[in-house]
Short mmCIF file of C-alpha atoms in Angstrom, two decimals:
data_model
loop_
_atom_site.label_atom_id
_atom_site.label_comp_id
_atom_site.label_asym_id
_atom_site.label_seq_id
_atom_site.Cartn_x
_atom_site.Cartn_y
_atom_site.Cartn_z
CA UNK A 40 45.03 -90.35 127.22
CA UNK A 41 48.04 -88.92 129.04
CA UNK A 42 50.75 -91.25 130.28
CA UNK A 43 51.68 -91.50 133.96
CA UNK A 44 54.86 -89.53 133.27
CA UNK A 45 52.84 -86.77 131.59
CA UNK A 46 50.50 -86.72 134.60
CA UNK A 47 53.45 -86.45 136.97
CA UNK A 48 55.03 -83.69 134.92
CA UNK A 49 51.79 -81.70 134.93
CA UNK A 50 51.45 -82.22 138.68
CA UNK A 51 55.02 -81.04 139.26
CA UNK A 52 54.40 -77.95 137.12
CA UNK A 53 51.26 -77.01 139.03
CA UNK A 54 52.77 -77.67 142.46
CA UNK A 55 55.79 -75.50 141.67
CA UNK A 56 53.56 -72.43 141.69
CA UNK A 57 52.24 -72.99 145.22
CA UNK A 58 53.80 -71.33 148.26
CA UNK A 59 55.67 -73.88 150.39
CA UNK A 60 54.86 -72.10 153.65
CA UNK A 61 51.15 -72.19 152.89
CA UNK A 62 51.30 -75.92 152.17
CA UNK A 63 53.22 -76.46 155.40
CA UNK A 64 50.59 -74.55 157.38
CA UNK A 65 47.79 -76.64 155.91
CA UNK A 66 49.69 -79.86 156.63
CA UNK A 67 49.73 -78.97 160.32
CA UNK A 68 46.73 -80.63 161.92
CA UNK A 69 46.23 -83.07 159.03
CA UNK A 70 45.14 -86.66 159.68
CA UNK A 71 46.26 -89.35 157.21
CA UNK A 72 44.03 -92.44 157.37
CA UNK A 73 45.94 -94.40 154.71
CA UNK A 74 49.58 -94.98 155.70
CA UNK A 75 51.38 -98.05 154.30
CA UNK A 76 54.43 -98.20 156.57
CA UNK A 77 56.10 -101.38 157.74
CA UNK A 78 56.80 -104.06 158.70
CA UNK A 79 54.89 -105.67 155.84
CA UNK A 80 55.04 -108.51 153.38
CA UNK A 81 55.76 -105.80 150.79
CA UNK A 82 58.83 -103.52 150.78
CA UNK A 83 58.29 -100.32 152.78
CA UNK A 84 60.62 -97.35 152.96
CA UNK A 85 59.82 -96.58 156.60
CA UNK A 86 58.35 -98.37 159.59
CA UNK A 87 55.37 -97.28 161.69
CA UNK A 88 57.51 -95.40 164.22
CA UNK A 89 59.37 -93.55 161.47
CA UNK A 90 56.11 -92.66 159.75
CA UNK A 91 54.74 -91.29 163.02
CA UNK A 92 57.91 -89.32 163.77
CA UNK A 93 57.86 -87.74 160.31
CA UNK A 94 54.20 -86.80 160.72
CA UNK A 95 54.88 -85.26 164.13
CA UNK A 96 57.76 -83.24 162.70
CA UNK A 97 55.35 -81.85 160.08
CA UNK A 98 52.83 -80.89 162.77
CA UNK A 99 50.22 -83.44 161.74
CA UNK A 100 47.55 -84.53 164.17
CA UNK A 101 47.42 -88.24 163.48
CA UNK A 102 47.93 -91.22 161.20
CA UNK A 103 46.24 -94.55 160.67
CA UNK A 104 48.42 -97.51 159.65
CA UNK A 105 47.06 -99.93 157.04
CA UNK A 106 48.49 -103.28 156.06
CA UNK A 107 46.66 -105.74 153.83
CA UNK A 108 47.72 -108.74 155.91
CA UNK A 109 47.75 -107.79 159.60
CA UNK A 110 46.53 -105.18 162.05
CA UNK A 111 48.89 -102.81 163.86
CA UNK A 112 46.15 -101.93 166.38
CA UNK A 113 47.54 -104.09 169.23
CA UNK A 114 50.91 -102.34 168.94
CA UNK A 115 49.60 -98.77 169.16
CA UNK A 116 49.90 -98.60 172.99
CA UNK A 117 53.55 -99.64 172.74
CA UNK A 118 54.26 -96.99 170.11
CA UNK A 119 52.43 -94.38 172.17
CA UNK A 120 54.70 -95.18 175.11
CA UNK A 121 57.79 -94.81 172.92
CA UNK A 122 56.68 -91.60 171.24
CA UNK A 123 54.92 -90.00 174.24
CA UNK A 124 53.31 -87.15 172.32
CA UNK A 125 49.80 -86.45 173.67
CA UNK A 126 49.03 -84.11 170.77
CA UNK A 127 49.50 -86.83 168.18
CA UNK A 128 47.20 -89.84 167.65
CA UNK A 129 47.96 -93.20 166.05
CA UNK A 130 45.40 -95.72 164.87
CA UNK A 131 45.13 -98.92 162.90
CA UNK A 132 42.50 -101.36 161.75
CA UNK A 133 41.88 -104.71 160.14
CA UNK A 134 41.60 -105.63 156.45
CA UNK A 135 39.34 -108.65 155.98
CA UNK A 136 41.57 -110.58 153.60
CA UNK A 137 42.00 -114.36 153.89
CA UNK A 138 45.40 -113.72 155.47
CA UNK A 139 43.71 -112.06 158.46
CA UNK A 140 40.76 -114.45 158.77
CA UNK A 141 38.46 -113.22 156.01
CA UNK A 142 34.87 -112.77 157.15
CA UNK A 143 35.57 -114.08 160.64
CA UNK A 144 33.55 -112.16 163.26
CA UNK A 145 35.67 -113.61 166.08
CA UNK A 146 38.83 -112.03 164.66
CA UNK A 147 37.00 -108.73 164.15
CA UNK A 148 35.65 -108.82 167.71
CA UNK A 149 39.12 -109.39 169.15
CA UNK A 150 40.72 -106.64 167.07
CA UNK A 151 38.03 -104.12 167.96
CA UNK A 152 38.60 -104.93 171.63
CA UNK A 153 42.32 -104.27 171.04
CA UNK A 154 41.58 -100.81 169.66
CA UNK A 155 41.07 -101.21 165.91
CA UNK A 156 39.38 -98.09 164.54
CA UNK A 157 38.70 -99.14 160.95
CA UNK A 158 37.46 -102.34 159.38
CA UNK A 159 38.21 -102.64 155.68
CA UNK A 160 36.39 -105.13 153.51
CA UNK A 161 38.77 -107.34 151.45
CA UNK A 162 41.40 -105.61 149.36
CA UNK A 163 44.08 -107.70 147.62
CA UNK A 164 42.00 -110.87 148.04
CA UNK A 165 38.63 -109.41 147.06
CA UNK A 166 37.08 -111.10 144.01
CA UNK A 167 36.77 -107.71 142.32
CA UNK A 168 40.43 -106.90 142.96
CA UNK A 169 41.55 -110.26 141.59
CA UNK A 170 39.44 -109.83 138.45
CA UNK A 171 40.48 -106.20 137.95
CA UNK A 172 44.18 -107.07 138.37
CA UNK A 173 44.14 -109.96 135.89
CA UNK A 174 47.14 -109.80 133.53
CA UNK A 175 48.32 -106.56 135.13
CA UNK A 176 51.93 -106.80 136.21
CA UNK A 177 53.09 -104.74 139.17
CA UNK A 178 55.58 -106.77 141.17
CA UNK A 179 55.89 -105.09 144.56
CA UNK A 180 57.35 -107.87 146.67
CA UNK A 181 59.54 -110.92 146.45
CA UNK A 182 57.22 -112.56 148.98
CA UNK A 183 54.54 -114.55 147.18
CA UNK A 184 51.58 -115.39 149.40
CA UNK A 185 49.55 -118.54 148.88
CA UNK A 186 46.90 -118.48 146.18
CA UNK A 187 43.80 -117.13 147.87
CA UNK A 188 40.08 -117.72 147.37
CA UNK A 189 38.33 -114.69 145.91
CA UNK A 190 36.23 -112.97 148.57
CA UNK A 191 32.85 -111.35 148.06
CA UNK A 192 30.36 -110.07 150.64
CA UNK A 193 27.33 -111.54 148.84
CA UNK A 194 26.02 -115.05 148.18
CA UNK A 195 24.96 -116.41 144.80
CA UNK A 196 21.62 -114.59 145.10
CA UNK A 197 23.24 -111.25 145.87
CA UNK A 198 22.38 -111.28 149.59
CA UNK A 199 24.88 -110.15 152.22
CA UNK A 200 26.54 -113.14 153.88
CA UNK A 201 25.50 -113.90 157.46
CA UNK A 202 29.13 -113.72 158.63
CA UNK A 203 29.40 -110.23 157.12
CA UNK A 204 26.21 -109.20 158.92
CA UNK A 205 27.79 -110.33 162.21
CA UNK A 206 30.85 -108.21 161.41
CA UNK A 207 28.67 -105.20 160.59
CA UNK A 208 26.96 -105.54 163.96
CA UNK A 209 30.38 -105.43 165.64
CA UNK A 210 31.37 -102.33 163.66
CA UNK A 211 28.14 -100.65 164.75
CA UNK A 212 28.62 -101.71 168.39
CA UNK A 213 32.11 -100.17 168.57
CA UNK A 214 31.18 -97.18 166.37
CA UNK A 215 34.27 -97.50 164.18
CA UNK A 216 34.80 -96.85 160.48
CA UNK A 217 33.66 -99.30 157.82
CA UNK A 218 35.57 -99.12 154.54
CA UNK A 219 34.38 -100.80 151.36
CA UNK A 220 37.92 -102.01 150.62
CA UNK A 221 38.36 -103.14 147.03
CA UNK A 222 34.86 -104.49 146.48
CA UNK A 223 32.98 -103.79 143.24
CA UNK A 224 30.62 -100.82 143.36
CA UNK A 225 27.63 -103.17 143.06
CA UNK A 226 28.76 -105.06 146.18
CA UNK A 227 29.34 -101.77 148.00
CA UNK A 228 25.74 -100.70 147.41
CA UNK A 229 24.56 -103.95 148.98
CA UNK A 230 27.05 -103.67 151.83
CA UNK A 231 26.38 -100.05 152.75
CA UNK A 232 22.60 -100.46 152.62
CA UNK A 233 22.98 -103.32 155.09
CA UNK A 234 25.49 -101.34 157.17
CA UNK A 235 23.17 -98.36 157.53
CA UNK A 236 20.25 -100.61 158.48
CA UNK A 237 22.44 -101.98 161.29
CA UNK A 238 23.38 -98.57 162.66
CA UNK A 239 26.83 -97.98 161.19
CA UNK A 240 27.51 -94.24 160.97
CA UNK A 241 31.12 -93.99 159.76
CA UNK A 242 31.29 -95.11 156.11
CA UNK A 243 34.37 -94.72 153.91
CA UNK A 244 35.10 -95.42 150.25
CA UNK A 245 38.76 -95.51 149.16
CA UNK A 246 39.88 -94.43 145.65
CA UNK A 247 36.48 -95.17 144.03
CA UNK A 248 37.63 -94.47 140.48
CA UNK A 249 40.53 -96.91 140.72
CA UNK A 250 39.57 -100.58 140.44
CA UNK A 251 36.12 -100.24 142.04
CA UNK A 252 34.29 -99.31 138.80
CA UNK A 253 32.50 -96.23 140.11
CA UNK A 254 30.91 -93.58 137.93
CA UNK A 255 30.55 -89.95 138.96
CA UNK A 256 26.83 -90.61 139.41
CA UNK A 257 27.62 -93.44 141.84
CA UNK A 258 29.77 -91.11 143.93
CA UNK A 259 27.06 -88.45 144.02
CA UNK A 260 24.52 -91.03 145.17
CA UNK A 261 26.75 -92.52 147.86
CA UNK A 262 27.46 -89.17 149.51
CA UNK A 263 23.72 -88.74 150.03
CA UNK A 264 24.10 -91.64 152.49
CA UNK A 265 26.70 -89.69 154.47
CA UNK A 266 29.68 -91.56 153.01
CA UNK A 267 33.14 -89.97 153.02
CA UNK A 268 35.04 -90.51 149.76
CA UNK A 269 38.80 -90.69 150.18
CA UNK A 270 41.11 -89.87 147.29
CA UNK A 271 44.58 -91.44 147.38
CA UNK A 272 47.35 -88.88 146.98
CA UNK A 273 49.59 -91.57 145.48
CA UNK A 274 47.44 -91.69 142.36
CA UNK A 275 47.75 -87.98 141.53
CA UNK A 276 51.08 -86.66 142.84
CA UNK A 277 54.69 -87.28 141.78
CA UNK A 278 54.46 -91.01 142.53
CA UNK A 279 55.11 -94.17 140.56
CA UNK A 280 51.47 -95.07 141.31
CA UNK A 281 50.20 -92.00 139.46
CA UNK A 282 47.36 -93.00 137.12
CA UNK A 283 45.33 -89.77 136.97
CA UNK A 284 45.89 -86.23 135.76
CA UNK A 285 45.51 -83.20 138.04
CA UNK A 286 42.27 -82.31 136.27
CA UNK A 287 40.89 -85.74 137.10
CA UNK A 288 41.70 -85.13 140.78
CA UNK A 289 39.59 -81.99 140.60
CA UNK A 290 36.75 -83.88 138.93
CA UNK A 291 36.91 -86.75 141.40
CA UNK A 292 36.72 -84.41 144.39
CA UNK A 293 33.93 -82.34 142.84
CA UNK A 294 31.89 -85.49 142.17
CA UNK A 295 31.63 -86.02 145.93
CA UNK A 296 31.96 -82.40 147.01
CA UNK A 297 34.57 -81.07 149.40
CA UNK A 298 32.24 -81.57 152.38
CA UNK A 299 32.16 -85.32 151.69
CA UNK A 300 35.81 -85.79 150.66
CA UNK A 301 39.06 -86.67 152.36
CA UNK A 302 42.61 -87.23 151.19
CA UNK A 303 44.88 -90.01 152.42
CA UNK A 304 48.41 -90.57 151.24
CA UNK A 305 48.14 -94.32 150.38
CA UNK A 306 51.95 -94.16 150.56
CA UNK A 307 54.89 -95.77 152.32
CA UNK A 308 56.09 -98.01 149.49
CA UNK A 309 59.70 -97.94 148.35
CA UNK A 310 60.57 -95.61 145.46
CA UNK A 311 57.66 -93.31 146.27
CA UNK A 312 57.21 -90.12 148.29
CA UNK A 313 56.81 -90.72 152.01
CA UNK A 314 53.27 -90.42 153.38
CA UNK A 315 53.99 -86.91 154.71
CA UNK A 316 55.53 -85.78 151.44
CA UNK A 317 52.59 -87.24 149.54
CA UNK A 318 50.13 -85.32 151.72
CA UNK A 319 52.17 -82.13 151.21
CA UNK A 320 52.11 -82.61 147.45
CA UNK A 321 48.36 -83.33 147.48
CA UNK A 322 47.76 -80.11 149.41
CA UNK A 323 49.80 -78.13 146.89
CA UNK A 324 48.04 -79.76 143.97
CA UNK A 325 44.59 -79.02 145.40
CA UNK A 326 45.53 -75.37 145.94
CA UNK A 327 46.87 -75.15 142.38
CA UNK A 328 43.58 -76.59 141.10
CA UNK A 329 41.62 -73.78 142.72
CA UNK A 330 40.47 -75.34 145.98
CA UNK A 331 40.52 -72.84 148.84
CA UNK A 332 42.54 -73.14 152.04
CA UNK A 333 39.29 -73.96 153.87
CA UNK A 334 38.51 -76.66 151.30
CA UNK A 335 41.90 -78.26 151.73
CA UNK A 336 41.70 -78.19 155.52
CA UNK A 337 38.29 -79.84 155.35
CA UNK A 338 39.68 -82.70 153.27
CA UNK A 339 43.03 -83.32 154.98
CA UNK A 340 42.14 -82.47 158.58
CA UNK A 341 38.48 -82.00 159.50
CA UNK A 342 36.80 -84.90 157.69
CA UNK A 343 39.37 -87.61 158.51
CA UNK A 344 39.52 -86.43 162.13
CA UNK A 345 35.75 -86.64 162.42
CA UNK A 346 35.72 -90.10 160.83
CA UNK A 347 38.22 -91.54 163.30
CA UNK A 348 36.56 -89.85 166.28
CA UNK A 349 39.00 -87.07 167.12
CA UNK A 350 37.43 -84.03 168.74
CA UNK A 351 37.16 -80.89 166.54
#
């Protein structure tokens, strides 16, 4: 198995052969639904306004800010007033960790009424995340949050919790995106079956091969439900979070198919590329791997725009 440094070196080699102007053209109109700017409990190299300004300078169409412990949705109108760019859209959403209320439908209702466009199931405080991270050391912050109960969407019999059902009804009512967060693939099957039965149309899975225990067969089956599978640029490009080779990126995309895939940066951390630079590198890497310009535009612009409700 290749090391992260070998993966990064291979990615750099492949990206070096791609025309910069072509990558810049494909970045224009892109929508990044996975931006980790600040403020945050974890160190960030740029704040939300800086992330938006960098995206605007690159000609991108929009970004969605994600933090594991709060929602930036209520602040979007203030940032829109400061930036005043009608051609650029900013969004945020709510991650259902304990630090934001967990499976509390009242919190979800309030955030949706303040403009949240994406509801993530638990991430850092999901039972699956806690189990998968056991004995793995990746100190990213000097801020240590309180020990947190492990969250799962199912009861001891494997049935979706009533509080989660209430949240799903709210997601359906507001027609926003539901992300599986960092749940285990088995939980996601239960969750998405329930979500579809309750009328949810916008379903998203983030980095399924990392920590969620997906197989390629799982991905192929999920896309039959109309799910969009997002690959995180951070895990493939010249990033300290790189865990996969370029060839694995190709395989991961092909498992879902371009028509059912999107790419988000999953960046904003210190000592990493910025979200815009990560998207640029992902575009170059996809082109180097043989994906067409139309394929790349589908994944970085069309599919994420459709998910978040931007007009074609």
